Amino acid sequence: MIEDADDDEIRAGGLRSGPQAAGEVAAGNWARQVPTHGSAEATTMATAFNEMTSHLRHWHEQAEERAKRIEISYGRFHSVTELARDGIVSTNAQGAVTFWNRSAAAIFGYDEAQALGTPIEHLLAESDRTLYLEALAAGTDTPGAIF
């Protein structure tokens, strides 16, 4: 019987290490591979697992690289907008403030923490609020539109 158990282990090959390897990959070990020996089924599954982790590692590395580039780009954007004399305010599609520079704080009298998430219409003068709401109702969806 011991020989049968050893033969089973050899035939199972990478299948026995699969669950542990999957857990390691889920925990962030993108380089984890399983042995590709044993039965044809075990070899096929192990090869597929290894290819999958290889792709995951590649996508993860690409995502990290892109995140670094975005972080650098945001740093430049933030530096430029903080030095601008003009107030710069960005909103999302619902009109909530998503960006607020130092000059906007000086102009409107609210710091960034107070302004973020606030509907822009609450910060506009009454005369401008009507124009803004009319443009919004008309479906004006022009990137970079200034009100």
PDB file of C-alpha atoms in Angstrom:
ATOM      1  CA  MET A   1       0.000   0.000   0.000  1.00  0.00           C
ATOM      2  CA  ILE A   2       2.848   2.400   0.687  1.00  0.00           C
ATOM      3  CA  GLU A   3       3.981   2.064  -2.925  1.00  0.00           C
ATOM      4  CA  ASP A   4       0.451   2.888  -4.096  1.00  0.00           C
ATOM      5  CA  ALA A   5       0.412   6.027  -1.927  1.00  0.00           C
ATOM      6  CA  ASP A   6       3.786   7.083  -3.357  1.00  0.00           C
ATOM      7  CA  ASP A   7       2.572   6.399  -6.891  1.00  0.00           C
ATOM      8  CA  ASP A   8      -0.563   8.464  -6.200  1.00  0.00           C
ATOM      9  CA  GLU A   9       1.577  11.336  -4.942  1.00  0.00           C
ATOM     10  CA  ILE A  10       3.753  11.210  -8.053  1.00  0.00           C
ATOM     11  CA  ARG A  11       0.714  11.032 -10.355  1.00  0.00           C
ATOM     12  CA  ALA A  12      -0.967  13.927  -8.528  1.00  0.00           C
ATOM     13  CA  GLY A  13       2.165  16.066  -8.965  1.00  0.00           C
ATOM     14  CA  GLY A  14       1.235  19.748  -8.888  1.00  0.00           C
ATOM     15  CA  LEU A  15      -2.349  19.047  -7.830  1.00  0.00           C
ATOM     16  CA  ARG A  16      -1.376  18.551  -4.191  1.00  0.00           C
ATOM     17  CA  SER A  17       0.426  21.888  -4.030  1.00  0.00           C
ATOM     18  CA  GLY A  18      -2.344  23.729  -5.933  1.00  0.00           C
ATOM     19  CA  PRO A  19      -4.493  24.928  -3.014  1.00  0.00           C
ATOM     20  CA  GLN A  20      -1.472  26.160  -1.062  1.00  0.00           C
ATOM     21  CA  ALA A  21      -0.086  27.879  -4.162  1.00  0.00           C
ATOM     22  CA  ALA A  22      -3.444  29.494  -4.884  1.00  0.00           C
ATOM     23  CA  GLY A  23      -3.493  30.870  -1.341  1.00  0.00           C
ATOM     24  CA  GLU A  24       0.000  32.263  -1.767  1.00  0.00           C
ATOM     25  CA  VAL A  25      -0.940  33.925  -5.053  1.00  0.00           C
ATOM     26  CA  ALA A  26      -4.061  35.399  -3.419  1.00  0.00           C
ATOM     27  CA  ALA A  27      -1.794  36.776  -0.680  1.00  0.00           C
ATOM     28  CA  GLY A  28       0.348  38.565  -3.292  1.00  0.00           C
ATOM     29  CA  ASN A  29       3.087  36.051  -4.141  1.00  0.00           C
ATOM     30  CA  TRP A  30       2.724  36.600  -7.900  1.00  0.00           C
ATOM     31  CA  ALA A  31       5.844  34.546  -8.684  1.00  0.00           C
ATOM     32  CA  ARG A  32       4.443  31.311  -7.153  1.00  0.00           C
ATOM     33  CA  GLN A  33       4.565  28.337  -9.497  1.00  0.00           C
ATOM     34  CA  VAL A  34       3.634  24.692  -8.979  1.00  0.00           C
ATOM     35  CA  PRO A  35       5.608  21.645 -10.144  1.00  0.00           C
ATOM     36  CA  THR A  36       4.627  20.384 -13.584  1.00  0.00           C
ATOM     37  CA  HIS A  37       5.133  16.675 -13.111  1.00  0.00           C
ATOM     38  CA  GLY A  38       2.845  13.759 -12.457  1.00  0.00           C
ATOM     39  CA  SER A  39      -0.111  12.502 -14.461  1.00  0.00           C
ATOM     40  CA  ALA A  40      -1.154  14.153 -17.714  1.00  0.00           C
ATOM     41  CA  GLU A  41      -4.081  15.807 -15.913  1.00  0.00           C
ATOM     42  CA  ALA A  42      -1.844  17.081 -13.104  1.00  0.00           C
ATOM     43  CA  THR A  43       0.713  18.393 -15.598  1.00  0.00           C
ATOM     44  CA  THR A  44      -1.978  20.141 -17.649  1.00  0.00           C
ATOM     45  CA  MET A  45      -3.516  21.774 -14.569  1.00  0.00           C
ATOM     46  CA  ALA A  46      -0.129  22.788 -13.167  1.00  0.00           C
ATOM     47  CA  THR A  47       0.918  24.283 -16.512  1.00  0.00           C
ATOM     48  CA  ALA A  48      -2.357  26.228 -16.724  1.00  0.00           C
ATOM     49  CA  PHE A  49      -1.914  27.470 -13.138  1.00  0.00           C
ATOM     50  CA  ASN A  50       1.651  28.581 -13.859  1.00  0.00           C
ATOM     51  CA  GLU A  51       0.570  30.421 -17.010  1.00  0.00           C
ATOM     52  CA  MET A  52      -2.227  32.109 -15.061  1.00  0.00           C
ATOM     53  CA  THR A  53       0.136  33.281 -12.319  1.00  0.00           C
ATOM     54  CA  SER A  54       2.570  34.471 -14.959  1.00  0.00           C
ATOM     55  CA  HIS A  55      -0.181  36.617 -16.512  1.00  0.00           C
ATOM     56  CA  LEU A  56      -1.291  37.862 -13.091  1.00  0.00           C
ATOM     57  CA  ARG A  57       2.272  38.842 -12.245  1.00  0.00           C
ATOM     58  CA  HIS A  58       2.573  40.724 -15.544  1.00  0.00           C
ATOM     59  CA  TRP A  59      -0.745  42.567 -15.027  1.00  0.00           C
ATOM     60  CA  HIS A  60       0.158  43.349 -11.428  1.00  0.00           C
ATOM     61  CA  GLU A  61       3.527  44.795 -12.478  1.00  0.00           C
ATOM     62  CA  GLN A  62       1.828  46.877 -15.179  1.00  0.00           C
ATOM     63  CA  ALA A  63      -0.746  48.167 -12.684  1.00  0.00           C
ATOM     64  CA  GLU A  64       1.987  49.126 -10.212  1.00  0.00           C
ATOM     65  CA  GLU A  65       3.930  50.933 -12.944  1.00  0.00           C
ATOM     66  CA  ARG A  66       0.838  52.832 -14.073  1.00  0.00           C
ATOM     67  CA  ALA A  67      -0.051  53.731 -10.486  1.00  0.00           C
ATOM     68  CA  LYS A  68       3.447  55.194 -10.010  1.00  0.00           C
ATOM     69  CA  ARG A  69       3.118  57.242 -13.216  1.00  0.00           C
ATOM     70  CA  ILE A  70      -0.303  58.518 -12.137  1.00  0.00           C
ATOM     71  CA  GLU A  71       1.072  59.448  -8.723  1.00  0.00           C
ATOM     72  CA  ILE A  72       3.941  61.395 -10.330  1.00  0.00           C
ATOM     73  CA  SER A  73       1.544  63.079 -12.751  1.00  0.00           C
ATOM     74  CA  TYR A  74      -0.829  64.024  -9.930  1.00  0.00           C
ATOM     75  CA  GLY A  75       2.100  65.465  -8.002  1.00  0.00           C
ATOM     76  CA  ARG A  76       2.950  67.725 -10.948  1.00  0.00           C
ATOM     77  CA  PHE A  77      -0.712  68.672 -11.414  1.00  0.00           C
ATOM     78  CA  HIS A  78      -1.049  69.486  -7.723  1.00  0.00           C
ATOM     79  CA  SER A  79       2.114  71.622  -7.741  1.00  0.00           C
ATOM     80  CA  VAL A  80       0.928  73.641 -10.736  1.00  0.00           C
ATOM     81  CA  THR A  81      -2.624  74.140  -9.479  1.00  0.00           C
ATOM     82  CA  GLU A  82      -1.523  75.133  -5.990  1.00  0.00           C
ATOM     83  CA  LEU A  83       0.710  77.859  -7.434  1.00  0.00           C
ATOM     84  CA  ALA A  84      -2.010  79.211  -9.733  1.00  0.00           C
ATOM     85  CA  ARG A  85      -3.480  82.594  -8.829  1.00  0.00           C
ATOM     86  CA  ASP A  86      -6.837  81.613 -10.298  1.00  0.00           C
ATOM     87  CA  GLY A  87      -9.277  79.496  -8.364  1.00  0.00           C
ATOM     88  CA  ILE A  88      -9.467  76.028  -9.910  1.00  0.00           C
ATOM     89  CA  VAL A  89     -12.473  73.874  -9.082  1.00  0.00           C
ATOM     90  CA  SER A  90     -13.414  70.534 -10.614  1.00  0.00           C
ATOM     91  CA  THR A  91     -16.686  68.703 -10.207  1.00  0.00           C
ATOM     92  CA  ASN A  92     -17.983  65.249 -11.048  1.00  0.00           C
ATOM     93  CA  ALA A  93     -21.002  64.567 -13.291  1.00  0.00           C
ATOM     94  CA  GLN A  94     -23.358  65.206 -10.359  1.00  0.00           C
ATOM     95  CA  GLY A  95     -21.840  68.640  -9.706  1.00  0.00           C
ATOM     96  CA  ALA A  96     -20.043  67.736  -6.463  1.00  0.00           C
ATOM     97  CA  VAL A  97     -16.641  69.373  -5.963  1.00  0.00           C
ATOM     98  CA  THR A  98     -13.801  66.879  -6.519  1.00  0.00           C
ATOM     99  CA  PHE A  99     -10.861  69.300  -6.670  1.00  0.00           C
ATOM    100  CA  TRP A 100     -10.265  72.647  -4.987  1.00  0.00           C
ATOM    101  CA  ASN A 101      -7.033  74.633  -5.061  1.00  0.00           C
ATOM    102  CA  ARG A 102      -5.663  77.158  -2.587  1.00  0.00           C
ATOM    103  CA  SER A 103      -6.839  80.137  -4.652  1.00  0.00           C
ATOM    104  CA  ALA A 104     -10.388  78.723  -4.752  1.00  0.00           C
ATOM    105  CA  ALA A 105     -10.243  78.572  -0.963  1.00  0.00           C
ATOM    106  CA  ALA A 106      -9.263  82.261  -0.840  1.00  0.00           C
ATOM    107  CA  ILE A 107     -11.979  83.249  -3.340  1.00  0.00           C
ATOM    108  CA  PHE A 108     -14.864  81.240  -1.868  1.00  0.00           C
ATOM    109  CA  GLY A 109     -13.831  81.302   1.788  1.00  0.00           C
ATOM    110  CA  TYR A 110     -13.924  77.515   2.276  1.00  0.00           C
ATOM    111  CA  ASP A 111     -10.896  75.289   2.713  1.00  0.00           C
ATOM    112  CA  GLU A 112     -10.493  72.159   0.612  1.00  0.00           C
ATOM    113  CA  ALA A 113     -11.878  69.812   3.275  1.00  0.00           C
ATOM    114  CA  GLN A 114     -15.062  71.887   3.522  1.00  0.00           C
ATOM    115  CA  ALA A 115     -15.488  72.169  -0.257  1.00  0.00           C
ATOM    116  CA  LEU A 116     -14.880  68.580  -1.364  1.00  0.00           C
ATOM    117  CA  GLY A 117     -18.162  66.783  -1.990  1.00  0.00           C
ATOM    118  CA  THR A 118     -20.193  69.997  -1.775  1.00  0.00           C
ATOM    119  CA  PRO A 119     -22.543  70.636  -4.721  1.00  0.00           C
ATOM    120  CA  ILE A 120     -20.955  73.448  -6.729  1.00  0.00           C
ATOM    121  CA  GLU A 121     -24.304  75.216  -6.979  1.00  0.00           C
ATOM    122  CA  HIS A 122     -24.125  75.905  -3.219  1.00  0.00           C
ATOM    123  CA  LEU A 123     -20.909  77.836  -3.770  1.00  0.00           C
ATOM    124  CA  LEU A 124     -22.054  79.937  -6.730  1.00  0.00           C
ATOM    125  CA  ALA A 125     -23.568  83.393  -6.524  1.00  0.00           C
ATOM    126  CA  GLU A 126     -27.347  83.364  -6.993  1.00  0.00           C
ATOM    127  CA  SER A 127     -27.053  84.965 -10.452  1.00  0.00           C
ATOM    128  CA  ASP A 128     -24.508  82.347 -11.589  1.00  0.00           C
ATOM    129  CA  ARG A 129     -26.422  79.498  -9.947  1.00  0.00           C
ATOM    130  CA  THR A 130     -29.380  79.967 -12.290  1.00  0.00           C
ATOM    131  CA  LEU A 131     -27.129  79.944 -15.363  1.00  0.00           C
ATOM    132  CA  TYR A 132     -25.342  76.832 -14.088  1.00  0.00           C
ATOM    133  CA  LEU A 133     -28.573  74.949 -13.349  1.00  0.00           C
ATOM    134  CA  GLU A 134     -30.025  75.866 -16.764  1.00  0.00           C
ATOM    135  CA  ALA A 135     -26.888  74.622 -18.524  1.00  0.00           C
ATOM    136  CA  LEU A 136     -26.987  71.440 -16.464  1.00  0.00           C
ATOM    137  CA  ALA A 137     -30.663  70.858 -17.302  1.00  0.00           C
ATOM    138  CA  ALA A 138     -29.973  71.475 -21.010  1.00  0.00           C
ATOM    139  CA  GLY A 139     -27.430  68.686 -20.923  1.00  0.00           C
ATOM    140  CA  THR A 140     -24.317  70.771 -21.382  1.00  0.00           C
ATOM    141  CA  ASP A 141     -21.589  68.186 -21.130  1.00  0.00           C
ATOM    142  CA  THR A 142     -18.590  70.055 -22.398  1.00  0.00           C
ATOM    143  CA  PRO A 143     -15.279  69.044 -20.817  1.00  0.00           C
ATOM    144  CA  GLY A 144     -13.592  72.124 -19.472  1.00  0.00           C
ATOM    145  CA  ALA A 145     -16.783  74.200 -19.557  1.00  0.00           C
ATOM    146  CA  ILE A 146     -16.501  77.341 -17.504  1.00  0.00           C
ATOM    147  CA  PHE A 147     -19.460  78.891 -15.716  1.00  0.00           C
TER     148      PHE A 147
END
